[in-house]
Every structure is written in C-alpha cells, then in structure tokens.
Amino acid sequence: MTKKRCVLVLMVLACWGLSSIANAADKQSDIQQRLDAILNERAAITGVYAWDFELLALKGQLPDIANQGPAAALKEAHQNGLASFKEQPKTGEKGYTSGNALFDCNAGRFYLNVESVTKWVNGAAPHVAQRIRWGFDGETYSMWTRSRQGTSLPPQEITPADSNHGTRSIAEGEISKTVPSADTYRAYLSTSGACFLPPFVNLFGKEPLPTNLKEFIASRISSKSVLAVTENKDGIIEFSFGYPNASPQSTKPDKIVFTFDQRHGGMLTRVSKFSAGMPHAIEEYLIEPGEWGAGIWGPAQVTYVNWLNGFGSRAKLTQRKIRQDVDAKEFRVEMPMGTMVNDNINKLSYIVADGSIDEAQAKERYVAAHNVVPVLSHDANQADGFTLKALSAWAKTMIAICLVILIGMTVIGIRRFRRGSTA
C-alpha cells in the first residue's frame, strides 16, 4: 500500500471515528431528553398517595468472602439470585413493621401510622413493641410514640392495668416547626416505600430523604459525573453516574445505575450500586410496578438487597390509591389520653387529660424538662427569652446586690480584726 493510500485510509477511519462519537453523543442526548420528559410528566402527578405497607426482613446466603474474595463471592451471590433471599416470619428475631400512610409529594405533607416489633439490642427484653404516628400538615410537625418491652403492641391510652405490664409503657407526643427526629423520619420514609413515589428516589441513605429524582439527575449532569445513558429495544433506560466512595481506602468513585421502564410510565424500577472495580452490584433496590390510578404507575413492592452481606428487606405496598382534596387535619396527629406532650412551639409540657390545660403549670414543666432559662421580661416585638433591656436590668441588680454583700462582709471583717488586736 502506498503512502497516499495509507494516509487516505487513516483519514477515512478518523472521520468514521469522529462520526461515531458524534452519533453516540447525539443518541445519548436524545435519550436524556426523553428521560427528562418522563421525569417532568411524573413530577406533575397531583393528589395525595394513600396506601398500607408491611416491611419484612430478608435473609440470604452469607457469601464466603474470606475464601473466595469479594469479587468471586459477589458473582456467586448474583448467580444464586433474589430467590435465595427468604422472607423472615413476623414472629422471628427481626420482627416486622406495618402501617398506613398519606403522602402529598407536591406540598410535602405526610402522615405515617406505624406499628412495629423489633429486636431490642442490649435491652431489658429480646424485643420492643412500638406505635408511632408522624404528621406534617405543611406548617407543623406532630409526632406520637408509645413503646413497651415484648412483642405485644401497647394500647393507645395509658390505663392503670397497662402501666403494670412489664416496665411502664411510655406515651410521648411532640409538636414543633422542625422535624423532631431526622433519623427516625428518614427511616420511616424508607420503610413505608415513600422514598420511591414519584418524583423521589432513595440512594441507600446517602442523600437527604426524600431526594427529588429530577433535581438529582440534573445535578449529576451539571457536575459531569454521568458515565452513560442507554436504552434497549424494550424501552428500558439506564442512567449511570459516578458517586463518591465513602471508603477511605479507595480513591475511585462508586457507580450507581438508575433503571427506568417506559412500559410502566417510565417509573424507576431499579437502583444499583457498584463498588469501584466490581462488575456486579453490591446493593440494590428492586421496585416492582403497580397501578395507583388509571395509567399512573408507582411502587407496589420495594426490595432492598445487600448482595455482599446476605441480608435485605421487602416493603409491600397495598390498598394503593391517589386521593384528591385531602383536608389538612388528616396530616395532624391526635394525642391520645395519657400522653405526655412537649409543645416546642408554645413551650408547654403537659399530660393529655379531660379538661383544659393549666398553662402556667405546663410552662413550668417545659422549663424544668428542657433546662430553659426563665424569661425575665417580655418584649412584645420579640420572641420569649432574654431581651437586652431585661438582661441589662438583671445584671445591674445582681451587681448591686453583690456590692452590698461584699461591703457588709468587709465591715464585719474589719470589726473582728480590731477586736482581735485590742484583745
């Protein structure tokens, strides 16, 4: 082959390569635009999601990492498949969680009614049974919890007979403008399946819950961490991106893959996390599609699997529907009789009983329970607490008192000294 022909061939190959790259980029851009349209459509769904849920523990075969190594053990776990993870009985060691929920994805309002029996690590009994209610009406958070040792759920109201059941049952309520317990809030959003309602996603708890899926994908694109966007003949779109590795021993990022199924309204059906250099996913969320309304698809079952450690969980979402025009009171928690309530907005602590609340006593209880400094004076234009004017007046008073005491002690000391000298 002559030199001219070699140059010509190289030019043709270069053009072909550049054309292929451009076509691939165009194709990826087209898929991203379709995905963006899907996310916009799912984010536009209005109404309040209502459903019942039950969470059960899953137990799989523990991979032999010590002898096989992580990569080989992970491969074998995937070969055994999801069928190797068995649901544990509700009466088993891990217990169960169940309840019902309302979630207004557009306004952020929610109500969770949860019953659970869980293992009590280092507790007075093997298990603890709990009732938990959470609510947010768009302005105020309310929370009610009650627990007692054992596997029998506590009743809603405290009675003399119930207080003698093992250790005394605890019934507590809280009212505030901020989330009373962020960790518990995240846990029950995940437990109930709310984290996978349109337009949300759960990234194995690494991002705030609930995380807006469309906004998160936009952040991956803007940070140039997208690895690939593909689509197969069945309309399955995979969006993969790099994600910081939490392990200090690795400088390589993890890879996370979102899988969307256009056969079911473009809903997210899988979230897979791959550790750096591993060909198989270490953790996954598998979301089974179900109808919530005519043509509206969402999670019917959410299965979490940790392939490397051989455990997981499965949330089953039943009685699914989308309600319209839900009144704000349905997102508020009612405090049953006998509940000790901490009202962090009005700074009151009281026990729910017949009759009105003794506000003065409730304020005293709140101060004692929360180590709040009593208010010295109140400025009508300022929230309860120290005002500069009050603090200044209080300081001057205390200084004057201290000076009087100091002068008195000095006079007494001088007199005693003189008497001693005379003697």
CSV table of C-alpha atoms in Angstrom, one decimal:
chain,number,residue,atom,x,y,z
A,1,MET,CA,0.0,0.0,0.0
A,2,THR,CA,1.4,3.4,-1.0
A,3,LYS,CA,1.9,6.2,1.4
A,4,LYS,CA,-1.0,8.2,-0.1
A,5,ARG,CA,-3.4,5.3,0.3
A,6,CYS,CA,-2.3,4.8,4.0
A,7,VAL,CA,-3.0,8.5,4.7
A,8,LEU,CA,-6.4,8.2,2.9
A,9,VAL,CA,-7.3,5.1,4.9
A,10,LEU,CA,-6.3,6.9,8.2
A,11,MET,CA,-8.4,9.9,7.3
A,12,VAL,CA,-11.4,7.8,6.5
A,13,LEU,CA,-11.0,5.9,9.8
A,14,ALA,CA,-10.6,9.2,11.7
A,15,CYS,CA,-13.7,10.6,10.1
A,16,TRP,CA,-15.6,7.4,10.8
A,17,GLY,CA,-14.5,7.5,14.4
A,18,LEU,CA,-15.5,11.1,14.9
A,19,SER,CA,-18.8,10.5,13.2
A,20,SER,CA,-19.4,7.5,15.5
A,21,ILE,CA,-18.6,9.6,18.6
A,22,ALA,CA,-20.9,12.4,17.4
A,23,ASN,CA,-23.7,9.9,16.7
A,24,ALA,CA,-23.3,8.3,20.1
A,25,ALA,CA,-23.4,11.7,21.8
A,26,ASP,CA,-26.5,12.7,19.8
A,27,LYS,CA,-28.1,9.4,20.7
A,28,GLN,CA,-27.3,9.9,24.4
A,29,SER,CA,-28.6,13.4,24.2
A,30,ASP,CA,-31.9,12.1,22.7
A,31,ILE,CA,-32.3,9.6,25.4
A,32,GLN,CA,-31.6,12.2,28.1
A,33,GLN,CA,-34.3,14.4,26.6
A,34,ARG,CA,-36.8,11.5,26.6
A,35,LEU,CA,-35.9,10.8,30.2
A,36,ASP,CA,-36.3,14.5,31.2
A,37,ALA,CA,-39.8,14.5,29.6
A,38,ILE,CA,-40.7,11.3,31.6
A,39,LEU,CA,-39.5,12.9,34.8
A,40,ASN,CA,-41.4,16.1,34.2
A,41,GLU,CA,-44.5,14.1,33.5
A,42,ARG,CA,-44.2,12.0,36.7
A,43,ALA,CA,-43.4,15.1,38.8
A,44,ALA,CA,-46.6,16.7,37.5
A,45,ILE,CA,-48.8,14.0,39.1
A,46,THR,CA,-51.1,15.7,41.6
A,47,GLY,CA,-53.0,14.4,44.6
A,48,VAL,CA,-52.2,12.5,47.8
A,49,TYR,CA,-50.8,9.0,47.7
A,50,ALA,CA,-52.5,6.7,50.2
A,51,TRP,CA,-51.5,3.1,51.0
A,52,ASP,CA,-50.9,0.4,53.5
A,53,PHE,CA,-47.5,-1.1,54.0
A,54,GLU,CA,-45.7,-4.0,55.6
A,55,LEU,CA,-41.9,-4.4,55.9
A,56,LEU,CA,-40.3,-7.8,56.4
A,57,ALA,CA,-36.7,-8.8,56.8
A,58,LEU,CA,-35.0,-10.9,54.2
A,59,LYS,CA,-32.2,-13.4,54.8
A,60,GLY,CA,-29.9,-14.7,52.1
A,61,GLN,CA,-26.8,-16.9,52.0
A,62,LEU,CA,-23.8,-15.3,53.5
A,63,PRO,CA,-21.1,-15.2,50.8
A,64,ASP,CA,-17.7,-16.8,51.6
A,65,ILE,CA,-15.7,-13.6,51.2
A,66,ALA,CA,-12.8,-14.9,53.3
A,67,ASN,CA,-12.0,-17.9,51.0
A,68,GLN,CA,-13.4,-16.6,47.6
A,69,GLY,CA,-12.6,-12.9,47.8
A,70,PRO,CA,-15.2,-10.1,47.4
A,71,ALA,CA,-15.4,-10.3,43.5
A,72,ALA,CA,-16.0,-14.1,43.3
A,73,ALA,CA,-18.3,-14.1,46.3
A,74,LEU,CA,-20.4,-11.3,44.8
A,75,LYS,CA,-20.6,-13.1,41.5
A,76,GLU,CA,-21.9,-16.3,43.2
A,77,ALA,CA,-24.5,-14.3,45.2
A,78,HIS,CA,-25.9,-12.8,41.9
A,79,GLN,CA,-25.9,-16.3,40.4
A,80,ASN,CA,-28.0,-17.6,43.3
A,81,GLY,CA,-30.3,-14.7,42.6
A,82,LEU,CA,-33.0,-12.9,44.5
A,83,ALA,CA,-34.9,-16.2,45.1
A,84,SER,CA,-32.1,-17.1,47.6
A,85,PHE,CA,-33.3,-14.3,49.9
A,86,LYS,CA,-36.1,-15.6,52.1
A,87,GLU,CA,-38.7,-13.5,53.9
A,88,GLN,CA,-38.4,-13.9,57.7
A,89,PRO,CA,-41.5,-14.6,59.7
A,90,LYS,CA,-43.2,-11.7,61.6
A,91,THR,CA,-42.7,-13.6,64.8
A,92,GLY,CA,-39.0,-14.1,64.1
A,93,GLU,CA,-35.9,-12.4,65.6
A,94,LYS,CA,-36.1,-9.4,63.3
A,95,GLY,CA,-39.8,-8.7,63.9
A,96,TYR,CA,-41.8,-6.6,61.5
A,97,THR,CA,-43.1,-3.1,60.7
A,98,SER,CA,-46.5,-2.3,59.2
A,99,GLY,CA,-48.9,0.6,58.9
A,100,ASN,CA,-50.6,3.1,56.6
A,101,ALA,CA,-49.5,6.4,55.1
A,102,LEU,CA,-50.6,9.5,53.3
A,103,PHE,CA,-48.0,11.5,51.2
A,104,ASP,CA,-48.6,14.7,49.3
A,105,CYS,CA,-45.5,14.8,47.1
A,106,ASN,CA,-46.2,18.3,45.8
A,107,ALA,CA,-46.7,20.0,49.1
A,108,GLY,CA,-44.5,17.7,51.3
A,109,ARG,CA,-47.4,16.9,53.7
A,110,PHE,CA,-47.4,13.4,55.1
A,111,TYR,CA,-49.0,11.2,57.7
A,112,LEU,CA,-47.5,7.9,58.9
A,113,ASN,CA,-49.2,5.4,61.2
A,114,VAL,CA,-46.6,2.7,62.1
A,115,GLU,CA,-46.7,-0.5,64.3
A,116,SER,CA,-43.5,-2.4,64.8
A,117,VAL,CA,-41.9,-5.2,66.8
A,118,THR,CA,-38.1,-5.0,66.6
A,119,LYS,CA,-35.1,-6.7,68.3
A,120,TRP,CA,-34.1,-4.7,71.4
A,121,VAL,CA,-30.3,-4.7,71.3
A,122,ASN,CA,-28.8,-4.8,74.8
A,123,GLY,CA,-32.3,-4.2,76.2
A,124,ALA,CA,-34.3,-5.5,79.1
A,125,ALA,CA,-36.2,-7.9,76.9
A,126,PRO,CA,-35.4,-9.5,73.5
A,127,HIS,CA,-38.0,-7.3,71.7
A,128,VAL,CA,-39.6,-3.9,72.0
A,129,ALA,CA,-43.1,-3.2,70.5
A,130,GLN,CA,-43.9,0.4,69.3
A,131,ARG,CA,-46.7,2.5,67.9
A,132,ILE,CA,-45.5,5.6,66.1
A,133,ARG,CA,-47.5,8.4,64.3
A,134,TRP,CA,-45.9,11.1,62.3
A,135,GLY,CA,-47.6,14.1,60.7
A,136,PHE,CA,-46.8,17.3,58.8
A,137,ASP,CA,-49.7,19.5,57.7
A,138,GLY,CA,-47.5,21.9,55.7
A,139,GLU,CA,-46.6,24.1,58.6
A,140,THR,CA,-46.3,22.0,61.8
A,141,TYR,CA,-44.8,18.6,62.6
A,142,SER,CA,-46.6,16.4,65.1
A,143,MET,CA,-45.3,13.0,66.5
A,144,TRP,CA,-46.7,10.5,68.9
A,145,THR,CA,-44.8,7.4,70.1
A,146,ARG,CA,-45.6,4.6,72.6
A,147,SER,CA,-43.4,1.5,73.3
A,148,ARG,CA,-43.1,-1.3,75.8
A,149,GLN,CA,-41.0,-4.4,76.1
A,150,GLY,CA,-42.1,-7.6,74.5
A,151,THR,CA,-43.9,-8.4,71.3
A,152,SER,CA,-47.4,-7.2,72.3
A,153,LEU,CA,-48.2,-3.8,70.9
A,154,PRO,CA,-49.2,-1.2,73.6
A,155,PRO,CA,-52.7,0.2,73.6
A,156,GLN,CA,-53.2,3.8,72.6
A,157,GLU,CA,-54.2,5.2,76.0
A,158,ILE,CA,-52.4,4.6,79.3
A,159,THR,CA,-54.5,2.7,81.9
A,160,PRO,CA,-53.6,1.6,85.4
A,161,ALA,CA,-53.6,-2.1,84.3
A,162,ASP,CA,-51.3,-1.3,81.3
A,163,SER,CA,-48.8,0.6,83.4
A,164,ASN,CA,-48.1,-2.6,85.3
A,165,HIS,CA,-47.4,-4.5,82.1
A,166,GLY,CA,-43.7,-5.2,82.4
A,167,THR,CA,-42.0,-1.9,82.6
A,168,ARG,CA,-44.2,1.2,82.5
A,169,SER,CA,-45.3,2.0,78.9
A,170,ILE,CA,-44.2,5.3,77.5
A,171,ALA,CA,-46.5,7.6,75.6
A,172,GLU,CA,-45.0,10.8,74.3
A,173,GLY,CA,-46.1,13.5,71.9
A,174,GLU,CA,-44.1,16.3,70.3
A,175,ILE,CA,-45.2,19.4,68.4
A,176,SER,CA,-42.7,21.5,66.5
A,177,LYS,CA,-41.8,23.5,63.4
A,178,THR,CA,-38.9,21.3,62.6
A,179,VAL,CA,-38.5,17.5,62.2
A,180,PRO,CA,-38.4,16.1,65.8
A,181,SER,CA,-36.1,13.3,64.9
A,182,ALA,CA,-34.4,13.4,61.5
A,183,ASP,CA,-33.0,9.9,61.7
A,184,THR,CA,-36.4,8.3,62.6
A,185,TYR,CA,-38.1,10.4,59.9
A,186,ARG,CA,-35.7,9.1,57.2
A,187,ALA,CA,-36.1,5.5,58.5
A,188,TYR,CA,-39.9,5.5,58.2
A,189,LEU,CA,-39.9,7.3,54.8
A,190,SER,CA,-37.8,4.4,53.6
A,191,THR,CA,-39.7,1.7,55.5
A,192,SER,CA,-43.1,2.8,54.1
A,193,GLY,CA,-41.9,3.0,50.5
A,194,ALA,CA,-42.5,6.7,50.3
A,195,CYS,CA,-39.0,7.3,49.0
A,196,PHE,CA,-39.8,5.8,45.6
A,197,LEU,CA,-43.1,7.6,45.0
A,198,PRO,CA,-42.9,9.9,42.0
A,199,PRO,CA,-40.8,12.1,41.9
A,200,PHE,CA,-38.5,10.7,44.7
A,201,VAL,CA,-35.5,8.3,45.0
A,202,ASN,CA,-33.5,6.7,47.8
A,203,LEU,CA,-29.8,6.5,47.3
A,204,PHE,CA,-29.1,4.0,50.1
A,205,GLY,CA,-29.5,6.8,52.6
A,206,LYS,CA,-26.5,8.7,51.3
A,207,GLU,CA,-28.7,11.7,50.3
A,208,PRO,CA,-31.4,13.6,52.2
A,209,LEU,CA,-34.7,11.9,52.2
A,210,PRO,CA,-36.8,12.3,50.2
A,211,THR,CA,-34.5,13.2,47.3
A,212,ASN,CA,-36.1,14.7,44.2
A,213,LEU,CA,-35.1,12.4,41.3
A,214,LYS,CA,-35.3,15.0,38.6
A,215,GLU,CA,-33.2,17.5,40.5
A,216,PHE,CA,-30.6,14.9,41.5
A,217,ILE,CA,-30.2,13.7,37.9
A,218,ALA,CA,-29.8,17.4,36.8
A,219,SER,CA,-27.0,17.8,39.4
A,220,ARG,CA,-25.2,14.7,38.0
A,221,ILE,CA,-25.3,16.1,34.5
A,222,SER,CA,-24.1,19.6,35.6
A,223,SER,CA,-21.3,18.0,37.6
A,224,LYS,CA,-20.2,16.0,34.6
A,225,SER,CA,-20.3,12.7,36.5
A,226,VAL,CA,-22.6,10.9,34.1
A,227,LEU,CA,-21.0,7.7,32.8
A,228,ALA,CA,-23.6,6.5,30.3
A,229,VAL,CA,-27.2,6.8,29.2
A,230,THR,CA,-28.5,3.9,27.2
A,231,GLU,CA,-31.9,2.5,26.0
A,232,ASN,CA,-32.7,-1.0,24.8
A,233,LYS,CA,-35.4,-2.3,22.4
A,234,ASP,CA,-37.9,-2.9,25.3
A,235,GLY,CA,-37.8,0.8,26.3
A,236,ILE,CA,-35.6,0.3,29.4
A,237,ILE,CA,-33.4,3.4,30.0
A,238,GLU,CA,-30.3,3.1,32.2
A,239,PHE,CA,-28.7,6.2,33.6
A,240,SER,CA,-25.3,5.6,35.2
A,241,PHE,CA,-23.1,8.0,37.1
A,242,GLY,CA,-20.1,8.2,39.4
A,243,TYR,CA,-20.7,8.7,43.1
A,244,PRO,CA,-18.1,9.4,45.8
A,245,ASN,CA,-16.9,6.3,47.6
A,246,ALA,CA,-17.3,6.5,51.3
A,247,SER,CA,-14.4,4.2,52.0
A,248,PRO,CA,-11.1,6.0,52.9
A,249,GLN,CA,-9.2,3.1,51.4
A,250,SER,CA,-10.4,3.7,47.9
A,251,THR,CA,-9.9,6.8,45.7
A,252,LYS,CA,-12.1,5.5,42.9
A,253,PRO,CA,-15.8,6.6,42.9
A,254,ASP,CA,-18.7,4.1,43.1
A,255,LYS,CA,-21.0,3.7,40.2
A,256,ILE,CA,-24.8,4.0,40.6
A,257,VAL,CA,-27.3,3.0,37.9
A,258,PHE,CA,-30.9,4.1,37.7
A,259,THR,CA,-33.2,1.9,35.6
A,260,PHE,CA,-36.4,3.3,34.1
A,261,ASP,CA,-39.2,1.2,32.5
A,262,GLN,CA,-41.2,3.1,29.8
A,263,ARG,CA,-43.6,0.2,29.7
A,264,HIS,CA,-44.8,1.3,33.1
A,265,GLY,CA,-45.0,5.0,32.6
A,266,GLY,CA,-41.2,5.5,32.8
A,267,MET,CA,-41.1,4.7,36.5
A,268,LEU,CA,-37.8,3.9,38.3
A,269,THR,CA,-37.6,0.1,38.7
A,270,ARG,CA,-34.1,-0.4,40.0
A,271,VAL,CA,-31.3,1.4,41.7
A,272,SER,CA,-27.9,-0.4,41.7
A,273,LYS,CA,-24.7,0.5,43.4
A,274,PHE,CA,-21.4,-0.9,42.1
A,275,SER,CA,-18.2,-0.6,44.2
A,276,ALA,CA,-15.1,0.6,42.3
A,277,GLY,CA,-13.9,-2.1,40.0
A,278,MET,CA,-16.7,-4.6,40.8
A,279,PRO,CA,-18.7,-6.0,37.9
A,280,HIS,CA,-21.7,-6.9,40.0
A,281,ALA,CA,-23.9,-4.6,42.2
A,282,ILE,CA,-23.2,-4.7,45.9
A,283,GLU,CA,-26.5,-3.1,46.9
A,284,GLU,CA,-29.8,-2.8,45.0
A,285,TYR,CA,-33.4,-1.5,45.3
A,286,LEU,CA,-35.7,-3.5,43.1
A,287,ILE,CA,-39.1,-1.7,42.7
A,288,GLU,CA,-42.0,-3.8,41.4
A,289,PRO,CA,-44.5,-1.7,39.4
A,290,GLY,CA,-48.1,-1.4,40.4
A,291,GLU,CA,-51.0,0.9,39.4
A,292,TRP,CA,-52.1,3.7,41.7
A,293,GLY,CA,-54.7,5.1,39.4
A,294,ALA,CA,-55.7,4.9,35.7
A,295,GLY,CA,-52.3,4.9,33.9
A,296,ILE,CA,-50.4,6.0,36.9
A,297,TRP,CA,-47.6,3.6,37.9
A,298,GLY,CA,-45.7,3.5,41.1
A,299,PRO,CA,-44.1,1.1,43.6
A,300,ALA,CA,-46.2,-2.0,44.6
A,301,GLN,CA,-43.2,-3.6,46.3
A,302,VAL,CA,-39.7,-2.3,47.2
A,303,THR,CA,-37.0,-4.9,47.8
A,304,TYR,CA,-33.6,-3.9,49.2
A,305,VAL,CA,-30.8,-6.4,48.9
A,306,ASN,CA,-27.2,-6.3,50.1
A,307,TRP,CA,-25.6,-9.0,48.0
A,308,LEU,CA,-22.3,-9.0,49.8
A,309,ASN,CA,-23.7,-9.3,53.3
A,310,GLY,CA,-26.6,-11.6,52.6
A,311,PHE,CA,-29.5,-9.6,54.1
A,312,GLY,CA,-32.2,-7.3,52.9
A,313,SER,CA,-35.8,-6.2,53.4
A,314,ARG,CA,-39.1,-6.0,51.5
A,315,ALA,CA,-41.8,-3.4,51.7
A,316,LYS,CA,-45.2,-4.4,50.3
A,317,LEU,CA,-47.5,-1.5,49.4
A,318,THR,CA,-51.2,-2.5,49.3
A,319,GLN,CA,-54.5,-0.6,49.1
A,320,ARG,CA,-52.8,1.9,46.8
A,321,LYS,CA,-54.7,4.9,45.6
A,322,ILE,CA,-54.4,8.6,44.8
A,323,ARG,CA,-56.8,10.9,46.7
A,324,GLN,CA,-57.7,14.5,45.9
A,325,ASP,CA,-58.6,17.4,48.2
A,326,VAL,CA,-57.4,15.9,51.4
A,327,ASP,CA,-58.0,18.1,54.4
A,328,ALA,CA,-55.0,19.4,56.4
A,329,LYS,CA,-56.4,17.8,59.6
A,330,GLU,CA,-55.7,14.3,58.2
A,331,PHE,CA,-52.0,15.1,58.3
A,332,ARG,CA,-52.1,16.0,62.0
A,333,VAL,CA,-51.5,13.6,64.9
A,334,GLU,CA,-54.1,13.5,67.6
A,335,MET,CA,-52.6,12.9,71.1
A,336,PRO,CA,-54.5,10.2,73.0
A,337,MET,CA,-55.4,10.4,76.7
A,338,GLY,CA,-52.4,9.9,79.0
A,339,THR,CA,-49.8,11.2,76.5
A,340,MET,CA,-47.0,13.5,77.8
A,341,VAL,CA,-46.8,16.2,75.2
A,342,ASN,CA,-43.9,18.6,74.6
A,343,ASP,CA,-45.1,21.6,72.6
A,344,ASN,CA,-41.9,23.2,71.3
A,345,ILE,CA,-43.8,26.0,69.6
A,346,ASN,CA,-45.7,27.3,72.7
A,347,LYS,CA,-43.1,26.0,75.1
A,348,LEU,CA,-45.5,23.8,77.0
A,349,SER,CA,-45.3,20.3,78.6
A,350,TYR,CA,-48.5,18.6,79.7
A,351,ILE,CA,-50.3,15.3,80.0
A,352,VAL,CA,-53.4,14.9,77.9
A,353,ALA,CA,-56.5,14.6,80.1
A,354,ASP,CA,-60.1,15.8,80.3
A,355,GLY,CA,-60.5,19.5,80.7
A,356,SER,CA,-58.3,22.4,79.8
A,357,ILE,CA,-54.5,22.7,80.1
A,358,ASP,CA,-53.1,24.5,83.1
A,359,GLU,CA,-50.8,26.8,81.0
A,360,ALA,CA,-48.8,28.1,83.9
A,361,GLN,CA,-48.0,24.6,85.1
A,362,ALA,CA,-47.3,23.4,81.6
A,363,LYS,CA,-44.8,26.2,81.1
A,364,GLU,CA,-43.0,25.3,84.4
A,365,ARG,CA,-42.9,21.6,83.3
A,366,TYR,CA,-41.4,22.6,79.9
A,367,VAL,CA,-38.7,24.8,81.6
A,368,ALA,CA,-37.8,22.0,84.1
A,369,ALA,CA,-37.7,19.3,81.3
A,370,HIS,CA,-35.7,21.3,78.8
A,371,ASN,CA,-33.4,23.4,81.1
A,372,VAL,CA,-34.8,26.6,79.6
A,373,VAL,CA,-33.8,29.8,81.3
A,374,PRO,CA,-37.0,31.5,82.6
A,375,VAL,CA,-38.0,34.7,80.9
A,376,LEU,CA,-37.1,37.9,82.9
A,377,SER,CA,-39.2,40.2,80.9
A,378,HIS,CA,-41.1,40.1,77.7
A,379,ASP,CA,-40.8,42.5,74.7
A,380,ALA,CA,-43.9,42.5,72.6
A,381,ASN,CA,-41.8,42.8,69.5
A,382,GLN,CA,-39.6,39.9,70.4
A,383,ALA,CA,-39.9,36.1,71.0
A,384,ASP,CA,-39.9,34.8,74.5
A,385,GLY,CA,-36.4,34.8,76.1
A,386,PHE,CA,-33.9,37.4,77.3
A,387,THR,CA,-34.2,40.9,75.9
A,388,LEU,CA,-31.2,43.1,76.0
A,389,LYS,CA,-33.1,45.5,78.2
A,390,ALA,CA,-34.1,42.7,80.7
A,391,LEU,CA,-30.5,41.3,80.7
A,392,SER,CA,-29.1,44.7,81.4
A,393,ALA,CA,-31.5,45.4,84.3
A,394,TRP,CA,-30.9,42.0,85.7
A,395,ALA,CA,-27.2,42.4,85.6
A,396,LYS,CA,-27.3,45.8,87.3
A,397,THR,CA,-29.5,44.4,90.1
A,398,MET,CA,-27.1,41.4,90.6
A,399,ILE,CA,-24.1,43.7,90.7
A,400,ALA,CA,-25.7,46.0,93.3
A,401,ILE,CA,-26.6,43.0,95.5
A,402,CYS,CA,-23.1,41.6,95.2
A,403,LEU,CA,-21.6,45.0,96.2
A,404,VAL,CA,-23.8,45.3,99.2
A,405,ILE,CA,-22.8,41.8,100.4
A,406,LEU,CA,-19.1,42.5,99.7
A,407,ILE,CA,-19.2,45.8,101.7
A,408,GLY,CA,-21.1,44.1,104.6
A,409,MET,CA,-18.5,41.3,104.7
A,410,THR,CA,-15.6,43.8,104.6
A,411,VAL,CA,-17.1,45.8,107.5
A,412,ILE,CA,-17.6,42.7,109.6
A,413,GLY,CA,-14.1,41.6,108.9
A,414,ILE,CA,-12.6,44.9,109.9
A,415,ARG,CA,-14.5,44.9,113.2
A,416,ARG,CA,-13.4,41.4,114.1
A,417,PHE,CA,-9.8,42.4,113.2
A,418,ARG,CA,-9.9,45.4,115.6
A,419,ARG,CA,-11.4,43.4,118.4
A,420,GLY,CA,-8.7,40.8,118.0
A,421,SER,CA,-6.0,43.4,118.0
A,422,THR,CA,-7.5,45.1,121.1
A,423,ALA,CA,-7.6,41.8,123.0
